[in-house]
CSV table of C-alpha atoms and ligand atoms in Angstrom, one decimal:
chain,number,residue,atom,x,y,z
Q,6,MET,CA,-3.4,6.1,-32.1
Q,7,ILE,CA,-4.1,5.4,-28.5
Q,8,TYR,CA,-6.5,2.4,-28.1
Q,9,THR,CA,-8.3,1.3,-24.9
Q,10,VAL,CA,-9.9,-2.0,-24.4
Q,11,THR,CA,-13.0,-2.7,-22.4
Q,12,PHE,CA,-14.4,-6.2,-22.2
Q,13,ASN,CA,-17.4,-5.5,-20.0
Q,14,PRO,CA,-18.4,-1.8,-20.3
Q,15,ALA,CA,-21.4,-0.4,-18.4
Q,16,LEU,CA,-23.9,2.3,-18.1
Q,17,ASP,CA,-23.9,3.3,-14.5
Q,18,TYR,CA,-27.4,4.5,-13.4
Q,19,ILE,CA,-26.9,6.7,-10.4
Q,20,MET,CA,-30.0,7.4,-8.4
Q,21,THR,CA,-30.1,10.1,-5.8
Q,22,THR,CA,-32.3,8.9,-3.0
Q,23,GLY,CA,-32.8,9.4,0.7
Q,24,GLU,CA,-33.0,6.5,3.1
Q,25,ILE,CA,-34.2,3.3,1.4
Q,26,ASN,CA,-37.0,1.3,3.0
Q,27,ILE,CA,-36.5,-2.4,2.1
Q,28,GLY,CA,-39.7,-4.1,1.0
Q,29,LYS,CA,-41.4,-0.7,0.3
Q,30,THR,CA,-41.6,1.4,-2.9
Q,31,ASN,CA,-38.9,4.0,-2.8
Q,32,ARG,CA,-38.5,7.0,-5.1
Q,33,SER,CA,-35.4,8.7,-6.3
Q,34,LYS,CA,-35.0,12.5,-6.4
Q,35,SER,CA,-32.9,12.5,-9.6
Q,36,GLU,CA,-31.1,10.2,-11.9
Q,37,GLU,CA,-28.0,10.3,-14.0
Q,38,ILE,CA,-26.2,8.0,-16.4
Q,39,VAL,CA,-22.5,7.9,-16.5
Q,40,TYR,CA,-20.5,5.6,-18.8
Q,41,GLY,CA,-18.4,3.1,-17.1
Q,42,GLY,CA,-15.7,0.5,-17.5
Q,43,LYS,CA,-12.0,1.1,-16.9
Q,44,GLY,CA,-11.0,1.4,-20.5
Q,45,ILE,CA,-14.0,3.6,-21.2
Q,46,ASN,CA,-12.9,5.9,-18.3
Q,47,VAL,CA,-9.4,6.2,-19.8
Q,48,SER,CA,-10.9,7.0,-23.2
Q,49,VAL,CA,-13.1,9.7,-21.8
Q,50,MET,CA,-10.3,11.4,-19.9
Q,51,LEU,CA,-8.0,11.2,-22.9
Q,52,SER,CA,-10.7,12.8,-25.0
Q,53,ASN,CA,-11.3,15.5,-22.3
Q,54,LEU,CA,-7.6,16.3,-22.5
Q,55,GLY,CA,-7.6,16.5,-26.2
Q,56,ALA,CA,-5.9,13.2,-27.0
Q,57,GLU,CA,-7.4,11.4,-30.0
Q,58,ASN,CA,-8.2,7.8,-29.1
Q,59,THR,CA,-10.2,4.7,-30.0
Q,60,ALA,CA,-12.3,2.7,-27.6
Q,61,ILE,CA,-12.4,-1.0,-28.4
Q,62,ALA,CA,-15.2,-2.6,-26.5
Q,63,PHE,CA,-17.5,-5.6,-26.5
Q,64,ALA,CA,-21.1,-4.5,-26.5
Q,65,ALA,CA,-24.6,-5.8,-26.9
Q,66,GLY,CA,-28.2,-4.7,-27.2
Q,67,PHE,CA,-29.6,-1.2,-27.0
Q,68,THR,CA,-27.4,-0.2,-24.1
Q,69,GLY,CA,-24.4,-1.1,-26.2
Q,70,LYS,CA,-25.6,1.1,-29.0
Q,71,GLU,CA,-26.3,3.9,-26.6
Q,72,LEU,CA,-22.8,3.6,-25.2
Q,73,GLU,CA,-21.2,3.8,-28.6
Q,74,ARG,CA,-23.4,6.8,-29.5
Q,75,ALA,CA,-22.3,8.6,-26.4
Q,76,LEU,CA,-18.6,8.0,-26.9
Q,77,LYS,CA,-18.8,9.2,-30.5
Q,78,GLU,CA,-20.6,12.3,-29.3
Q,79,LYS,CA,-17.5,12.9,-27.1
Q,80,ASN,CA,-15.3,12.6,-30.2
Q,81,ILE,CA,-14.0,9.2,-29.2
Q,82,ASN,CA,-13.4,6.8,-32.1
Q,83,THR,CA,-15.2,3.5,-31.5
Q,84,GLU,CA,-14.4,0.0,-32.6
Q,85,PHE,CA,-17.2,-1.9,-31.0
Q,86,ILE,CA,-17.6,-5.7,-31.3
Q,87,TYR,CA,-21.3,-6.5,-31.0
Q,88,LEU,CA,-22.3,-9.7,-29.3
Q,89,GLU,CA,-25.4,-11.6,-30.6
Q,90,LYS,CA,-26.9,-12.2,-27.1
Q,91,GLY,CA,-27.6,-10.2,-24.0
Q,92,MET,CA,-27.1,-6.5,-23.5
Q,93,THR,CA,-24.4,-4.2,-22.2
Q,94,ARG,CA,-24.9,-4.0,-18.5
Q,95,ILE,CA,-26.5,-1.3,-16.4
Q,96,ASN,CA,-25.1,-1.0,-12.9
Q,97,LEU,CA,-27.2,0.5,-10.2
Q,98,LYS,CA,-25.5,3.0,-7.9
Q,99,LEU,CA,-27.2,4.3,-4.8
Q,100,PRO,CA,-24.7,6.7,-3.3
Q,101,TYR,CA,-26.9,7.9,-0.5
Q,102,ILE,CA,-26.8,4.4,1.1
Q,103,ASP,CA,-23.3,3.7,-0.2
Q,104,THR,CA,-24.6,0.7,-2.2
Q,105,GLU,CA,-24.2,-0.5,-5.7
Q,106,ILE,CA,-25.4,-3.5,-7.6
Q,107,ASN,CA,-23.1,-4.3,-10.6
Q,108,ALA,CA,-24.6,-6.4,-13.3
Q,109,ALA,CA,-22.8,-9.4,-14.8
Q,110,GLY,CA,-23.0,-8.3,-18.4
Q,111,PRO,CA,-23.1,-10.4,-21.6
Q,112,GLU,CA,-21.0,-13.4,-22.3
Q,113,ILE,CA,-18.2,-13.0,-24.9
Q,114,ASP,CA,-18.3,-15.9,-27.3
Q,115,GLU,CA,-15.5,-17.4,-29.4
Q,116,LYS,CA,-16.6,-15.6,-32.6
Q,117,ALA,CA,-16.4,-12.2,-30.9
Q,118,LEU,CA,-13.0,-13.0,-29.4
Q,119,LYS,CA,-11.7,-13.9,-32.9
Q,120,ALA,CA,-13.0,-10.6,-34.3
Q,121,PHE,CA,-11.2,-8.8,-31.5
Q,122,PHE,CA,-7.8,-10.5,-32.2
Q,123,ILE,CA,-8.3,-9.6,-35.9
Q,124,LYS,CA,-8.8,-6.0,-35.0
Q,125,LEU,CA,-5.6,-6.0,-33.0
Q,126,GLU,CA,-3.7,-6.9,-36.2
Q,127,SER,CA,-4.3,-3.3,-37.4
Q,128,LEU,CA,-2.2,-1.8,-34.6
Q,129,LYS,CA,1.0,-0.2,-35.8
Q,130,GLU,CA,4.3,0.8,-34.4
Q,131,LYS,CA,4.1,3.6,-31.8
Q,132,ASP,CA,0.4,3.0,-31.2
Q,133,ILE,CA,-0.5,2.8,-27.5
Q,134,LEU,CA,-2.8,0.0,-26.1
Q,135,VAL,CA,-4.3,0.4,-22.7
Q,136,LEU,CA,-5.4,-2.8,-20.9
Q,137,ALA,CA,-7.2,-2.0,-17.7
Q,138,GLY,CA,-9.2,-3.9,-15.1
Q,139,SER,CA,-10.2,-7.4,-14.5
Q,140,ILE,CA,-11.2,-10.0,-17.0
Q,141,PRO,CA,-14.9,-11.2,-17.2
Q,142,LYS,CA,-15.3,-14.9,-16.2
Q,143,SER,CA,-16.4,-15.9,-19.8
Q,144,LEU,CA,-12.9,-15.1,-21.1
Q,145,PRO,CA,-9.6,-16.9,-20.6
Q,146,GLN,CA,-7.8,-15.3,-17.7
Q,147,ASN,CA,-4.5,-15.1,-19.7
Q,148,ILE,CA,-6.0,-12.9,-22.3
Q,149,TYR,CA,-3.8,-9.9,-21.5
Q,150,GLU,CA,-0.7,-12.1,-22.1
Q,151,ARG,CA,-2.2,-13.4,-25.3
Q,152,ILE,CA,-2.8,-9.9,-26.5
Q,153,MET,CA,0.8,-8.8,-25.6
Q,154,GLU,CA,2.3,-11.9,-27.1
Q,155,LYS,CA,0.6,-11.2,-30.3
Q,156,LEU,CA,1.8,-7.6,-30.4
Q,157,GLN,CA,5.3,-8.2,-29.1
Q,158,HIS,CA,7.2,-7.7,-32.4
Q,159,LYS,CA,5.2,-4.6,-33.4
Q,160,ASN,CA,6.6,-2.0,-31.1
Q,161,VAL,CA,3.2,-1.1,-29.7
Q,162,LYS,CA,3.4,0.5,-26.3
Q,163,THR,CA,1.2,-1.3,-23.8
Q,164,VAL,CA,-0.2,0.1,-20.6
Q,165,VAL,CA,-1.4,-2.5,-18.1
Q,166,ASP,CA,-3.5,-1.5,-15.0
Q,167,ALA,CA,-4.5,-4.8,-13.4
Q,168,GLU,CA,-4.1,-6.7,-10.2
Q,169,GLY,CA,-2.0,-9.6,-9.0
Q,170,GLU,CA,-1.1,-12.3,-11.5
Q,171,LEU,CA,-3.1,-10.7,-14.2
Q,172,LEU,CA,-0.4,-8.0,-14.1
Q,173,THR,CA,2.7,-9.9,-13.2
Q,174,ASN,CA,2.0,-12.5,-16.0
Q,175,THR,CA,2.3,-9.7,-18.6
Q,176,LEU,CA,5.6,-8.4,-17.4
Q,177,LYS,CA,7.7,-10.7,-19.6
Q,178,TYR,CA,6.2,-8.8,-22.6
Q,179,LYS,CA,7.7,-5.6,-21.3
Q,180,PRO,CA,4.7,-3.2,-20.8
Q,181,PHE,CA,5.6,0.4,-21.4
Q,182,LEU,CA,3.7,1.4,-18.2
Q,183,ILE,CA,2.1,-0.3,-15.3
Q,184,LYS,CA,0.1,1.5,-12.6
Q,185,PRO,CA,-0.5,-0.5,-9.5
Q,186,ASN,CA,-2.0,1.3,-6.6
Q,187,ILE,CA,-0.3,0.8,-3.3
Q,188,HIS,CA,-2.7,-2.0,-2.2
Q,189,GLU,CA,-2.1,-3.8,-5.4
Q,190,LEU,CA,1.6,-3.5,-5.0
Q,191,GLU,CA,1.4,-4.8,-1.4
Q,192,GLY,CA,-0.7,-7.7,-2.7
Q,193,ILE,CA,1.9,-8.7,-5.3
Q,194,PHE,CA,4.7,-8.7,-2.7
Q,195,LYS,CA,2.5,-10.0,0.1
Q,196,LYS,CA,3.7,-7.4,2.6
Q,197,ALA,CA,3.0,-3.9,3.8
Q,198,LEU,CA,5.1,-1.2,2.1
Q,199,THR,CA,5.4,1.7,4.6
Q,200,ASN,CA,8.1,4.0,3.3
Q,201,GLU,CA,9.6,5.4,0.2
Q,202,ASN,CA,12.5,2.9,0.2
Q,203,GLU,CA,10.1,-0.1,0.4
Q,204,VAL,CA,7.8,1.3,-2.4
Q,205,LEU,CA,10.6,2.0,-4.7
Q,206,THR,CA,12.3,-1.4,-4.0
Q,207,ALA,CA,9.1,-3.1,-4.9
Q,208,ALA,CA,8.7,-1.0,-8.0
Q,209,LYS,CA,12.2,-1.9,-9.1
Q,210,GLU,CA,11.5,-5.5,-8.6
Q,211,LEU,CA,8.6,-5.2,-11.2
Q,212,GLN,CA,11.1,-3.5,-13.5
Q,213,LYS,CA,13.4,-6.4,-13.2
Q,214,MET,CA,10.5,-8.6,-14.2
Q,215,GLY,CA,10.1,-6.6,-17.4
Q,216,ALA,CA,8.0,-3.4,-16.8
Q,217,LEU,CA,9.6,-0.3,-18.3
Q,218,ASN,CA,7.9,2.4,-16.3
Q,219,VAL,CA,6.2,1.8,-13.0
Q,220,LEU,CA,3.7,4.3,-11.6
Q,221,VAL,CA,2.5,3.6,-8.0
Q,222,SER,CA,-0.6,5.6,-7.0
Q,223,MET,CA,-1.4,6.0,-3.4
Q,224,GLY,CA,-4.7,7.9,-3.5
Q,225,GLY,CA,-4.5,11.0,-1.3
Q,226,GLU,CA,-0.9,10.1,-0.3
Q,227,GLY,CA,0.5,10.9,-3.8
Q,228,ALA,CA,2.4,8.8,-6.3
Q,229,TYR,CA,5.8,7.4,-7.1
Q,230,LEU,CA,7.2,7.0,-10.6
Q,231,LEU,CA,10.2,4.8,-11.5
Q,232,THR,CA,11.1,5.5,-15.2
Q,233,GLU,CA,12.8,3.2,-17.7
Q,234,ASN,CA,15.9,5.5,-17.4
Q,235,GLY,CA,16.2,4.6,-13.7
Q,236,GLU,CA,15.0,8.0,-12.5
Q,237,SER,CA,12.4,8.2,-9.7
Q,238,TYR,CA,10.0,10.9,-8.8
Q,239,TYR,CA,7.4,11.5,-6.1
Q,240,LYS,CA,4.4,13.8,-6.6
Q,241,ALA,CA,2.2,14.7,-3.6
Q,242,ALA,CA,-1.5,14.5,-4.1
Q,243,HIS,CA,-3.6,17.7,-4.4
Q,244,LYS,CA,-5.7,18.7,-1.5
Q,245,ILE,CA,-9.3,18.1,-2.5
Q,246,GLU,CA,-12.7,17.3,-1.1
Q,247,VAL,CA,-13.4,13.8,-2.4
Q,248,LYS,CA,-16.7,13.4,-4.1
Q,249,SER,CA,-16.2,10.0,-5.7
Q,250,ALA,CA,-12.8,8.4,-6.3
Q,251,VAL,CA,-14.2,6.0,-8.9
Q,252,GLY,CA,-12.1,6.4,-12.0
Q,253,ALA,CA,-9.3,8.3,-10.3
Q,254,GLY,CA,-6.8,5.7,-11.3
Q,255,ASP,CA,-8.1,5.5,-14.8
Q,256,SER,CA,-7.9,9.3,-15.1
Q,257,MET,CA,-4.3,9.2,-13.8
Q,258,VAL,CA,-3.4,6.7,-16.5
Q,259,ALA,CA,-5.0,8.9,-19.2
Q,260,GLY,CA,-3.3,12.1,-17.9
Q,261,PHE,CA,0.1,10.3,-17.8
Q,262,ILE,CA,-0.2,9.1,-21.4
Q,263,LYS,CA,-1.2,12.6,-22.6
Q,264,GLY,CA,1.6,14.1,-20.5
Q,265,MET,CA,4.2,11.8,-22.0
Q,266,GLU,CA,4.2,14.1,-25.1
Q,267,ASN,CA,6.3,16.4,-22.8
Q,268,SER,CA,8.4,14.5,-20.2
Q,269,TYR,CA,8.1,11.8,-17.5
Q,270,GLU,CA,7.9,14.4,-14.8
Q,271,TYR,CA,5.1,16.3,-16.6
Q,272,ALA,CA,3.3,13.0,-17.2
Q,273,LEU,CA,3.4,12.3,-13.5
Q,274,ALA,CA,2.1,15.9,-12.8
Q,275,LEU,CA,-0.7,15.6,-15.3
Q,276,GLY,CA,-1.7,12.1,-14.2
Q,277,THR,CA,-1.8,13.4,-10.6
Q,278,ALA,CA,-3.9,16.4,-11.6
Q,279,ALA,CA,-6.3,14.2,-13.6
Q,280,GLY,CA,-6.7,11.8,-10.7
Q,281,ALA,CA,-7.4,14.6,-8.3
Q,282,ALA,CA,-9.9,16.3,-10.6
Q,283,THR,CA,-11.9,13.1,-11.1
Q,284,ALA,CA,-11.9,12.3,-7.4
Q,285,SER,CA,-13.4,15.8,-6.8
Q,286,VAL,CA,-16.5,15.2,-9.1
Q,287,ASN,CA,-19.0,12.5,-9.9
Q,288,GLY,CA,-17.8,10.7,-13.1
Q,289,ILE,CA,-14.7,11.7,-15.1
Q,290,ALA,CA,-13.5,15.3,-14.7
Q,291,GLU,CA,-13.5,17.8,-17.5
Q,292,LYS,CA,-10.3,19.5,-18.9
Q,293,GLU,CA,-10.7,22.7,-16.9
Q,294,ASP,CA,-11.0,20.7,-13.7
Q,295,VAL,CA,-7.7,19.0,-14.5
Q,296,TYR,CA,-5.7,22.0,-15.6
Q,297,LYS,CA,-6.6,24.1,-12.6
Q,298,PHE,CA,-4.2,21.8,-10.7
Q,299,ILE,CA,-1.4,22.4,-13.1
Q,300,LYS,CA,0.3,25.7,-12.4
F,1,LIG,N1,-8.3,11.6,-2.0
F,1,LIG,C1,-7.5,12.0,-3.0
F,1,LIG,N2,-7.0,13.3,-2.9
F,1,LIG,C2,-6.2,13.7,-3.9
F,1,LIG,N3,-5.9,13.0,-5.0
F,1,LIG,C3,-6.4,11.8,-5.1
F,1,LIG,C4,-7.3,11.2,-4.2
F,1,LIG,N4,-7.6,10.0,-4.6
F,1,LIG,C5,-7.0,9.8,-5.8
F,1,LIG,N5,-6.3,10.9,-6.1
F,1,LIG,C6,-5.4,11.1,-7.3
F,1,LIG,O1,-5.7,10.0,-8.3
F,1,LIG,C7,-4.6,9.1,-8.4
F,1,LIG,C8,-5.0,7.7,-8.5
F,1,LIG,O2,-5.8,7.4,-7.4
F,1,LIG,P1,-5.7,5.9,-6.7
F,1,LIG,O3,-4.4,5.7,-6.1
F,1,LIG,O4,-6.9,5.9,-5.7
F,1,LIG,O5,-6.0,5.0,-7.9
F,1,LIG,P2,-6.7,3.6,-8.0
F,1,LIG,O6,-6.8,3.0,-6.6
F,1,LIG,O7,-6.0,2.8,-9.0
F,1,LIG,O8,-8.1,4.0,-8.4
F,1,LIG,P3,-9.3,3.2,-9.3
F,1,LIG,O9,-10.3,3.0,-8.3
F,1,LIG,O10,-9.7,4.2,-10.4
F,1,LIG,O11,-8.6,2.0,-9.8
F,1,LIG,C9,-3.7,9.4,-7.1
F,1,LIG,O12,-2.4,9.1,-7.3
F,1,LIG,C10,-4.0,10.9,-6.9
F,1,LIG,O13,-3.1,11.7,-7.7
F,2,LIG,MG1,-6.8,1.2,-10.2
């Protein structure tokens, strides 16, 4: 089974407006809700590509219930941990004025965290666990390490898509895949990486620290993959008209995991296609959008 973890999922309320007049009553022309949070995005793309998966998430209130219902409707298995207080957040997105207001979300208490760690005990050999995104302030910032430490003797494959020390601190537990984007990679090494040699050298450094496969995404500039067998691949990005790049990285992670059934090279191609497809639409792309990039 493939599991994703989302500590602070969201309903993104997208309002299509014209100009906004501050201090006045404004009206939107149409509204749409998309389900958000990095782990949730990965789950949605996996499901769109036909990969069975389970979304583990902390949720609360009626918005949490709605999120779980929507995921189930998409054939995603859910293992939600419900918090007693607060509600799963609603983020307000105003694309016309390129503005968003992201809510804080509920606090995760000790009891819920315990329930989460108990859930992890049911993971088995060959399961895949995706850990993506930042950690909410109410949680210990070493939680990814704690999760991986707990799973280290189980042969669970972990995928970590996080920034800075949050990522590098997990490397000692040998994540199966990490997917820094180029800015995150530059942030880790505190210097600009301007050519293939510099990118691959940095990726190799992360391998020396413990990562097995390193996928470096560079938005419209393509992606590099350094595999655990020492092979390296480059895949150019597809030429698209960008609608919203939100979730492109998460879609890439999902496409890569699904493509692993075949080969590393195909995984890179499917990840690249899934990223491009999602960047071309609002929300996470459907299967047909992804496969039209695969010839
Ligand atoms: N403008 C684009 N044109 C073509 N493909 C794109 C574009 N933006 C993203 N992609 C595809 O999606 C992949 C992941 O995108 P990107 O490098 O922006 O990830 P990210 O920064 O991690 O995104 P996220 O905001 O989801 O974390 C790219 O490697 C590429 O294949
Ligand atoms: Mg990313």
